PDB file of C-alpha atoms in Angstrom:
ATOM      1  CA  MET A   1     135.824 118.481  89.049  1.00 57.00           C
ATOM      2  CA  ASP A   2     135.852 122.125  87.959  1.00 63.00           C
ATOM      3  CA  GLN A   3     138.356 123.699  90.380  1.00 64.00           C
ATOM      4  CA  SER A   4     137.329 127.239  89.424  1.00 66.00           C
ATOM      5  CA  LYS A   5     133.615 126.739  90.140  1.00 72.00           C
ATOM      6  CA  LYS A   6     132.174 128.960  92.870  1.00 72.00           C
ATOM      7  CA  THR A   7     128.849 128.716  94.710  1.00 77.00           C
ATOM      8  CA  MET A   8     127.150 131.384  96.800  1.00 74.00           C
ATOM      9  CA  ARG A   9     127.448 130.551 100.516  1.00 76.00           C
ATOM     10  CA  HIS A  10     125.843 132.097 103.596  1.00 76.00           C
ATOM     11  CA  PHE A  11     127.607 132.113 106.961  1.00 76.00           C
ATOM     12  CA  TYR A  12     127.812 134.020 110.219  1.00 78.00           C
ATOM     13  CA  CYS A  13     130.975 136.045 110.801  1.00 83.00           C
ATOM     14  CA  ARG A  14     132.228 138.090 113.727  1.00 84.00           C
ATOM     15  CA  ASP A  15     131.956 141.783 112.938  1.00 83.00           C
ATOM     16  CA  VAL A  16     135.554 142.473 113.920  1.00 84.00           C
ATOM     17  CA  LEU A  17     136.825 139.794 111.488  1.00 85.00           C
ATOM     18  CA  TRP A  18     134.728 141.140 108.626  1.00 82.00           C
ATOM     19  CA  GLU A  19     135.964 144.694 109.273  1.00 84.00           C
ATOM     20  CA  THR A  20     139.543 143.399 109.273  1.00 85.00           C
ATOM     21  CA  PHE A  21     139.024 141.619 105.952  1.00 83.00           C
ATOM     22  CA  GLU A  22     137.432 144.751 104.458  1.00 82.00           C
ATOM     23  CA  GLN A  23     140.516 146.758 105.424  1.00 84.00           C
ATOM     24  CA  MET A  24     142.812 144.032 104.018  1.00 83.00           C
ATOM     25  CA  ALA A  25     140.871 143.993 100.752  1.00 77.00           C
ATOM     26  CA  ASN A  26     141.296 147.757 100.437  1.00 78.00           C
ATOM     27  CA  ASP A  27     145.003 147.633 101.306  1.00 79.00           C
ATOM     28  CA  PHE A  28     145.795 144.665  99.003  1.00 76.00           C
ATOM     29  CA  ASP A  29     143.505 145.919  96.190  1.00 73.00           C
ATOM     30  CA  CYS A  30     141.596 142.631  95.945  1.00 77.00           C
ATOM     31  CA  SER A  31     138.146 141.279  96.831  1.00 78.00           C
ATOM     32  CA  ILE A  32     136.968 139.903 100.176  1.00 81.00           C
ATOM     33  CA  ASP A  33     135.891 136.735  98.311  1.00 81.00           C
ATOM     34  CA  TYR A  34     139.528 136.182  97.317  1.00 81.00           C
ATOM     35  CA  LEU A  35     140.814 136.688 100.882  1.00 83.00           C
ATOM     36  CA  ILE A  36     138.248 134.314 102.408  1.00 84.00           C
ATOM     37  CA  ASN A  37     138.983 131.617  99.810  1.00 84.00           C
ATOM     38  CA  GLU A  38     142.724 131.981 100.434  1.00 83.00           C
ATOM     39  CA  ALA A  39     142.276 131.886 104.230  1.00 85.00           C
ATOM     40  CA  MET A  40     140.220 128.666 103.971  1.00 85.00           C
ATOM     41  CA  ARG A  41     142.745 127.113 101.592  1.00 83.00           C
ATOM     42  CA  TYR A  42     145.742 127.959 103.797  1.00 82.00           C
ATOM     43  CA  TYR A  43     144.015 126.626 106.908  1.00 83.00           C
ATOM     44  CA  ALA A  44     143.134 123.346 105.163  1.00 83.00           C
ATOM     45  CA  ARG A  45     146.752 123.017 104.041  1.00 82.00           C
ATOM     46  CA  SER A  46     148.106 123.727 107.521  1.00 82.00           C
ATOM     47  CA  LYS A  47     146.031 120.785 108.809  1.00 82.00           C
ATOM     48  CA  ASN A  48     147.180 118.555 105.923  1.00 84.00           C
ATOM     49  CA  TYR A  49     143.773 118.283 104.319  1.00 78.00           C
ATOM     50  CA  GLN A  50     144.628 118.067 100.642  1.00 65.00           C
ATOM     51  CA  SER A  51     141.701 118.214  98.248  1.00 52.00           C
ATOM     52  CA  ALA A  52     141.805 118.398  94.467  1.00 46.00           C
ATOM     53  CA  MET A  53     141.975 122.181  94.777  1.00 49.00           C
ATOM     54  CA  ALA A  54     145.186 122.140  96.839  1.00 44.00           C
ATOM     55  CA  SER A  55     147.412 121.695  93.818  1.00 44.00           C
ATOM     56  CA  SER A  56     145.680 124.300  91.699  1.00 44.00           C
ATOM     57  CA  GLY A  57     147.392 127.338  93.269  1.00 48.00           C
ATOM     58  CA  PRO A  58     145.791 130.506  94.612  1.00 47.00           C
ATOM     59  CA  LEU A  59     142.592 131.876  93.143  1.00 43.00           C
ATOM     60  CA  PRO A  60     142.851 134.932  90.870  1.00 43.00           C
ATOM     61  CA  GLN A  61     142.314 138.292  92.518  1.00 43.00           C
ATOM     62  CA  ALA A  62     141.149 141.646  91.205  1.00 43.00           C
ATOM     63  CA  GLY A  63     143.982 144.122  90.855  1.00 45.00           C
ATOM     64  CA  GLY A  64     146.961 141.837  91.564  1.00 47.00           C
ATOM     65  CA  PRO A  65     148.720 138.546  90.737  1.00 46.00           C
ATOM     66  CA  PRO A  66     148.138 135.351  92.729  1.00 44.00           C
ATOM     67  CA  ALA A  67     150.109 135.027  95.921  1.00 45.00           C
ATOM     68  CA  PRO A  68     152.400 131.981  96.227  1.00 45.00           C
ATOM     69  CA  GLY A  69     151.063 129.295  98.551  1.00 45.00           C
ATOM     70  CA  PRO A  70     153.140 127.762 101.376  1.00 44.00           C
ATOM     71  CA  PRO A  71     154.125 124.081 101.582  1.00 43.00           C
ATOM     72  CA  TYR A  72     151.841 121.688 103.412  1.00 40.00           C
ATOM     73  CA  GLY A  73     151.796 121.989 107.171  1.00 40.00           C
ATOM     74  CA  GLN A  74     152.312 119.863 110.242  1.00 41.00           C
ATOM     75  CA  PRO A  75     150.752 116.411 110.829  1.00 41.00           C
ATOM     76  CA  PRO A  76     147.012 116.685 111.553  1.00 40.00           C
ATOM     77  CA  THR A  77     145.381 116.054 114.868  1.00 42.00           C
ATOM     78  CA  ALA A  78     142.463 113.635 115.123  1.00 40.00           C
ATOM     79  CA  GLY A  79     139.410 115.531 113.920  1.00 41.00           C
ATOM     80  CA  TYR A  80     138.550 119.184 114.425  1.00 39.00           C
ATOM     81  CA  PRO A  81     138.576 120.854 117.852  1.00 41.00           C
ATOM     82  CA  GLY A  82     135.555 119.772 119.856  1.00 40.00           C
ATOM     83  CA  GLN A  83     134.838 116.814 117.572  1.00 42.00           C
ATOM     84  CA  GLY A  84     135.755 113.189 118.081  1.00 42.00           C
ATOM     85  CA  HIS A  85     135.965 111.966 114.494  1.00 42.00           C
ATOM     86  CA  SER A  86     138.671 111.644 111.881  1.00 43.00           C
ATOM     87  CA  PRO A  87     138.716 113.469 108.549  1.00 43.00           C
ATOM     88  CA  SER A  88     136.499 112.254 105.736  1.00 43.00           C
ATOM     89  CA  PRO A  89     137.998 109.282 103.787  1.00 43.00           C
ATOM     90  CA  ASN A  90     137.513 111.368 100.607  1.00 44.00           C
ATOM     91  CA  VAL A  91     140.227 113.803 101.772  1.00 41.00           C
ATOM     92  CA  ALA A  92     143.880 112.842 101.332  1.00 42.00           C
ATOM     93  CA  ARG A  93     146.281 113.384 104.241  1.00 45.00           C
ATOM     94  CA  ARG A  94     150.031 113.983 104.531  1.00 44.00           C
ATOM     95  CA  THR A  95     151.867 113.278 107.776  1.00 45.00           C
ATOM     96  CA  ASN A  96     155.519 113.823 106.911  1.00 52.00           C
ATOM     97  CA  ALA A  97     155.520 117.370 105.521  1.00 52.00           C
ATOM     98  CA  PRO A  98     157.675 120.184 106.976  1.00 56.00           C
ATOM     99  CA  PRO A  99     156.093 122.974 109.057  1.00 58.00           C
ATOM    100  CA  PRO A 100     154.598 125.822 106.973  1.00 59.00           C
ATOM    101  CA  PRO A 101     156.330 129.213 106.798  1.00 58.00           C
ATOM    102  CA  PRO A 102     154.423 132.398 107.721  1.00 60.00           C
ATOM    103  CA  VAL A 103     151.808 133.287 105.136  1.00 57.00           C
ATOM    104  CA  ALA A 104     152.758 136.372 103.124  1.00 53.00           C
ATOM    105  CA  PRO A 105     150.034 138.839 102.042  1.00 53.00           C
ATOM    106  CA  PRO A 106     149.115 138.935  98.332  1.00 51.00           C
ATOM    107  CA  ALA A 107     151.517 141.034  96.287  1.00 45.00           C
ATOM    108  CA  ARG A 108     150.169 144.288  94.871  1.00 46.00           C
ATOM    109  CA  ARG A 109     150.527 145.016  91.188  1.00 41.00           C
ATOM    110  CA  PRO A 110     150.687 148.539  89.754  1.00 41.00           C
ATOM    111  CA  SER A 111     147.782 149.461  87.541  1.00 46.00           C
ATOM    112  CA  PRO A 112     148.573 149.465  83.805  1.00 43.00           C
ATOM    113  CA  SER A 113     146.990 152.915  83.681  1.00 48.00           C
ATOM    114  CA  GLN A 114     147.794 155.833  85.945  1.00 48.00           C
ATOM    115  CA  PRO A 115     146.718 154.864  89.497  1.00 50.00           C
ATOM    116  CA  ALA A 116     144.627 157.066  91.725  1.00 47.00           C
ATOM    117  CA  ALA A 117     147.518 157.401  94.183  1.00 45.00           C
ATOM    118  CA  ASP A 118     149.505 159.358  91.564  1.00 49.00           C
ATOM    119  CA  TYR A 119     146.958 162.157  91.579  1.00 47.00           C
ATOM    120  CA  ASP A 120     146.891 165.015  94.006  1.00 48.00           C
ATOM    121  CA  ALA A 121     144.653 164.320  97.020  1.00 50.00           C
ATOM    122  CA  ALA A 122     142.404 167.216  95.944  1.00 57.00           C
ATOM    123  CA  ALA A 123     141.869 165.771  92.424  1.00 75.00           C
ATOM    124  CA  THR A 124     138.246 165.311  91.391  1.00 87.00           C
ATOM    125  CA  LEU A 125     136.974 161.928  90.283  1.00 94.00           C
ATOM    126  CA  TYR A 126     134.410 161.902  87.467  1.00 95.00           C
ATOM    127  CA  LEU A 127     131.849 159.196  86.772  1.00 96.00           C
ATOM    128  CA  LEU A 128     130.896 158.805  83.103  1.00 95.00           C
ATOM    129  CA  TYR A 129     127.460 157.248  82.732  1.00 95.00           C
ATOM    130  CA  ASN A 130     124.897 157.393  79.926  1.00 91.00           C
ATOM    131  CA  ASN A 131     126.903 160.097  78.086  1.00 91.00           C
ATOM    132  CA  GLN A 132     126.882 162.305  81.163  1.00 92.00           C
ATOM    133  CA  ARG A 133     129.696 163.353  83.489  1.00 93.00           C
ATOM    134  CA  TYR A 134     129.155 163.307  87.262  1.00 94.00           C
ATOM    135  CA  PRO A 135     131.794 164.844  89.586  1.00 93.00           C
ATOM    136  CA  ILE A 136     132.319 162.855  92.788  1.00 93.00           C
ATOM    137  CA  ASN A 137     132.678 165.688  95.297  1.00 88.00           C
ATOM    138  CA  LYS A 138     131.575 163.961  98.511  1.00 91.00           C
ATOM    139  CA  ASP A 139     132.913 161.204 100.768  1.00 92.00           C
ATOM    140  CA  GLN A 140     130.127 158.775  99.846  1.00 94.00           C
ATOM    141  CA  PHE A 141     128.406 158.829  96.457  1.00 96.00           C
ATOM    142  CA  ILE A 142     125.489 156.357  96.321  1.00 96.00           C
ATOM    143  CA  ILE A 143     124.430 154.536  93.144  1.00 96.00           C
ATOM    144  CA  GLY A 144     121.103 152.715  93.209  1.00 95.00           C
ATOM    145  CA  ARG A 145     117.470 152.465  92.190  1.00 93.00           C
ATOM    146  CA  GLY A 146     116.091 154.797  94.857  1.00 89.00           C
ATOM    147  CA  SER A 147     115.725 158.336  93.510  1.00 87.00           C
ATOM    148  CA  LYS A 148     115.674 159.893  97.002  1.00 90.00           C
ATOM    149  CA  THR A 149     118.492 157.808  98.464  1.00 91.00           C
ATOM    150  CA  SER A 150     120.887 157.777  95.481  1.00 94.00           C
ATOM    151  CA  ASP A 151     123.220 160.392  94.051  1.00 95.00           C
ATOM    152  CA  LEU A 152     123.040 158.515  90.733  1.00 95.00           C
ATOM    153  CA  PRO A 153     119.628 156.818  90.384  1.00 95.00           C
ATOM    154  CA  ILE A 154     119.272 154.000  87.836  1.00 95.00           C
ATOM    155  CA  LYS A 155     115.635 153.094  87.247  1.00 92.00           C
ATOM    156  CA  ASP A 156     115.849 149.335  86.762  1.00 93.00           C
ATOM    157  CA  GLY A 157     114.357 146.530  88.844  1.00 92.00           C
ATOM    158  CA  ASN A 158     117.651 144.619  88.642  1.00 94.00           C
ATOM    159  CA  ILE A 159     119.453 147.467  90.436  1.00 95.00           C
ATOM    160  CA  SER A 160     119.144 147.423  94.229  1.00 94.00           C
ATOM    161  CA  ARG A 161     117.762 150.463  96.060  1.00 93.00           C
ATOM    162  CA  LYS A 162     121.276 151.161  97.391  1.00 94.00           C
ATOM    163  CA  HIS A 163     123.428 149.119  95.013  1.00 96.00           C
ATOM    164  CA  ALA A 164     126.962 150.533  95.306  1.00 96.00           C
ATOM    165  CA  ALA A 165     128.895 153.471  96.688  1.00 96.00           C
ATOM    166  CA  VAL A 166     131.953 155.427  95.637  1.00 97.00           C
ATOM    167  CA  ILE A 167     133.818 156.129  98.887  1.00 95.00           C
ATOM    168  CA  ARG A 168     136.601 158.666  99.383  1.00 93.00           C
ATOM    169  CA  ARG A 169     139.128 157.741 102.069  1.00 91.00           C
ATOM    170  CA  ASN A 170     142.260 159.836 102.709  1.00 88.00           C
ATOM    171  CA  GLY A 171     142.054 161.252  99.191  1.00 87.00           C
ATOM    172  CA  THR A 172     141.721 157.821  97.540  1.00 92.00           C
ATOM    173  CA  PHE A 173     138.485 156.615  95.940  1.00 95.00           C
ATOM    174  CA  TYR A 174     137.039 153.101  96.187  1.00 96.00           C
ATOM    175  CA  ILE A 175     133.896 151.487  94.788  1.00 96.00           C
ATOM    176  CA  LYS A 176     132.021 149.191  97.192  1.00 96.00           C
ATOM    177  CA  ASP A 177     129.050 146.845  96.861  1.00 95.00           C
ATOM    178  CA  LEU A 178     126.332 147.740  99.390  1.00 94.00           C
ATOM    179  CA  GLY A 179     124.941 144.207  99.635  1.00 93.00           C
ATOM    180  CA  SER A 180     123.186 144.343  96.269  1.00 93.00           C
ATOM    181  CA  THR A 181     121.514 141.337  94.673  1.00 93.00           C
ATOM    182  CA  ASN A 182     123.343 141.443  91.332  1.00 94.00           C
ATOM    183  CA  GLY A 183     126.654 142.914  92.487  1.00 95.00           C
ATOM    184  CA  ILE A 184     129.455 144.797  90.722  1.00 96.00           C
ATOM    185  CA  ASP A 185     131.411 143.321  87.794  1.00 95.00           C
ATOM    186  CA  TYR A 186     135.005 144.306  87.023  1.00 96.00           C
ATOM    187  CA  LYS A 187     136.767 142.657  84.085  1.00 93.00           C
ATOM    188  CA  GLY A 188     134.338 139.736  84.190  1.00 92.00           C
ATOM    189  CA  MET A 189     134.664 139.146  87.940  1.00 93.00           C
ATOM    190  CA  ARG A 190     132.200 139.990  90.678  1.00 94.00           C
ATOM    191  CA  ILE A 191     133.907 142.149  93.302  1.00 95.00           C
ATOM    192  CA  ASP A 192     133.028 143.470  96.730  1.00 94.00           C
ATOM    193  CA  ASN A 193     135.220 146.566  96.599  1.00 94.00           C
ATOM    194  CA  LYS A 194     138.182 147.992  94.673  1.00 95.00           C
ATOM    195  CA  ARG A 195     140.336 151.112  94.539  1.00 95.00           C
ATOM    196  CA  ILE A 196     139.350 153.222  91.520  1.00 96.00           C
ATOM    197  CA  ASP A 197     142.209 153.818  89.082  1.00 94.00           C
ATOM    198  CA  GLU A 198     142.219 156.026  85.985  1.00 94.00           C
ATOM    199  CA  GLY A 199     139.988 154.588  83.258  1.00 94.00           C
ATOM    200  CA  ASP A 200     138.467 151.814  85.410  1.00 96.00           C
ATOM    201  CA  VAL A 201     135.191 150.449  84.016  1.00 97.00           C
ATOM    202  CA  PHE A 202     132.628 148.649  86.208  1.00 97.00           C
ATOM    203  CA  HIS A 203     129.259 147.119  85.308  1.00 96.00           C
ATOM    204  CA  LEU A 204     126.099 147.113  87.391  1.00 96.00           C
ATOM    205  CA  CYS A 205     123.918 144.610  85.536  1.00 93.00           C
ATOM    206  CA  ASP A 206     123.824 145.996  81.959  1.00 92.00           C
ATOM    207  CA  TYR A 207     124.989 149.492  82.929  1.00 96.00           C
ATOM    208  CA  GLU A 208     128.555 150.687  82.373  1.00 96.00           C
ATOM    209  CA  LEU A 209     130.255 153.013  84.860  1.00 97.00           C
ATOM    210  CA  ARG A 210     133.538 154.551  83.687  1.00 96.00           C
ATOM    211  CA  PHE A 211     135.779 156.640  85.962  1.00 97.00           C
ATOM    212  CA  THR A 212     138.408 159.245  85.175  1.00 95.00           C
ATOM    213  CA  TYR A 213     140.430 161.860  87.019  1.00 92.00           C
ATOM    214  CA  ARG A 214     140.854 163.936  83.879  1.00 87.00           C
ATOM    215  CA  GLY A 215     138.886 167.136  83.826  1.00 76.00           C
ATOM    216  CA  ASP A 216     138.635 167.405  80.021  1.00 67.00           C
TER     217      ASP A 216
END
C-alpha cells in the first residue's frame, strides 16, 4: 500500500474548528491538510488503532520538518462512542502500551532565504508575473480569472474566478487558496496557505508567481 497516497475527501466541519486550524496553519507555517492528517493520525494512535501508516511517521509539511509522533496510547474501549461494535479485524490493536504524552505542535524551520519577518513592517511586497512587477499595497490582493473582481486577472479557464489572495496581517504577508478548483502549488505540494518569504515561488496551474521584498 502506498502510504503517501492522498485522495480528495469532503466532510462537514464546525466553523470554529476550521478557523482554529487556519490560525494554527499560519502560526506553524504549514498547510491545513497537514494539520488535519496529523490530528487524525494522533487520535487513531491514542485509541490504539494501528494501521500500516502508523509506523511511517508524520506527513511532510510545507515550511517545516515533520513533528515527532508520540508513543501509542491507552487501551481502547469497545467501539467508538455511540456505537456498539468492535474495531474492524483489518486494524491491529495494542493493549499494553503506556499512556501518550501531550502532543507537541510541529516545529518551525527558518526559511533558507531571508524571511518576511526580518523586513520592516512597512516593507512593500512585489509580485513578479509575466515579466511585470506588481506592488502589493493593500490588505487583500486577489488573483483570479475575473477581471472585475481580481487585482491580478489571469485569463484562463483553469483559473478560478477568485483563485487565491495575498493577505497582509500585522505586517506579514500570506498567500491563501480561495477554494479554487486547481489550487496553489509550492515546491510540488498543493497548499492551502503559507507565509510569503523572500524569493518564494508559487504556481497556479501553469502560471508562475514569484515574490520579493526587494525594490530593485
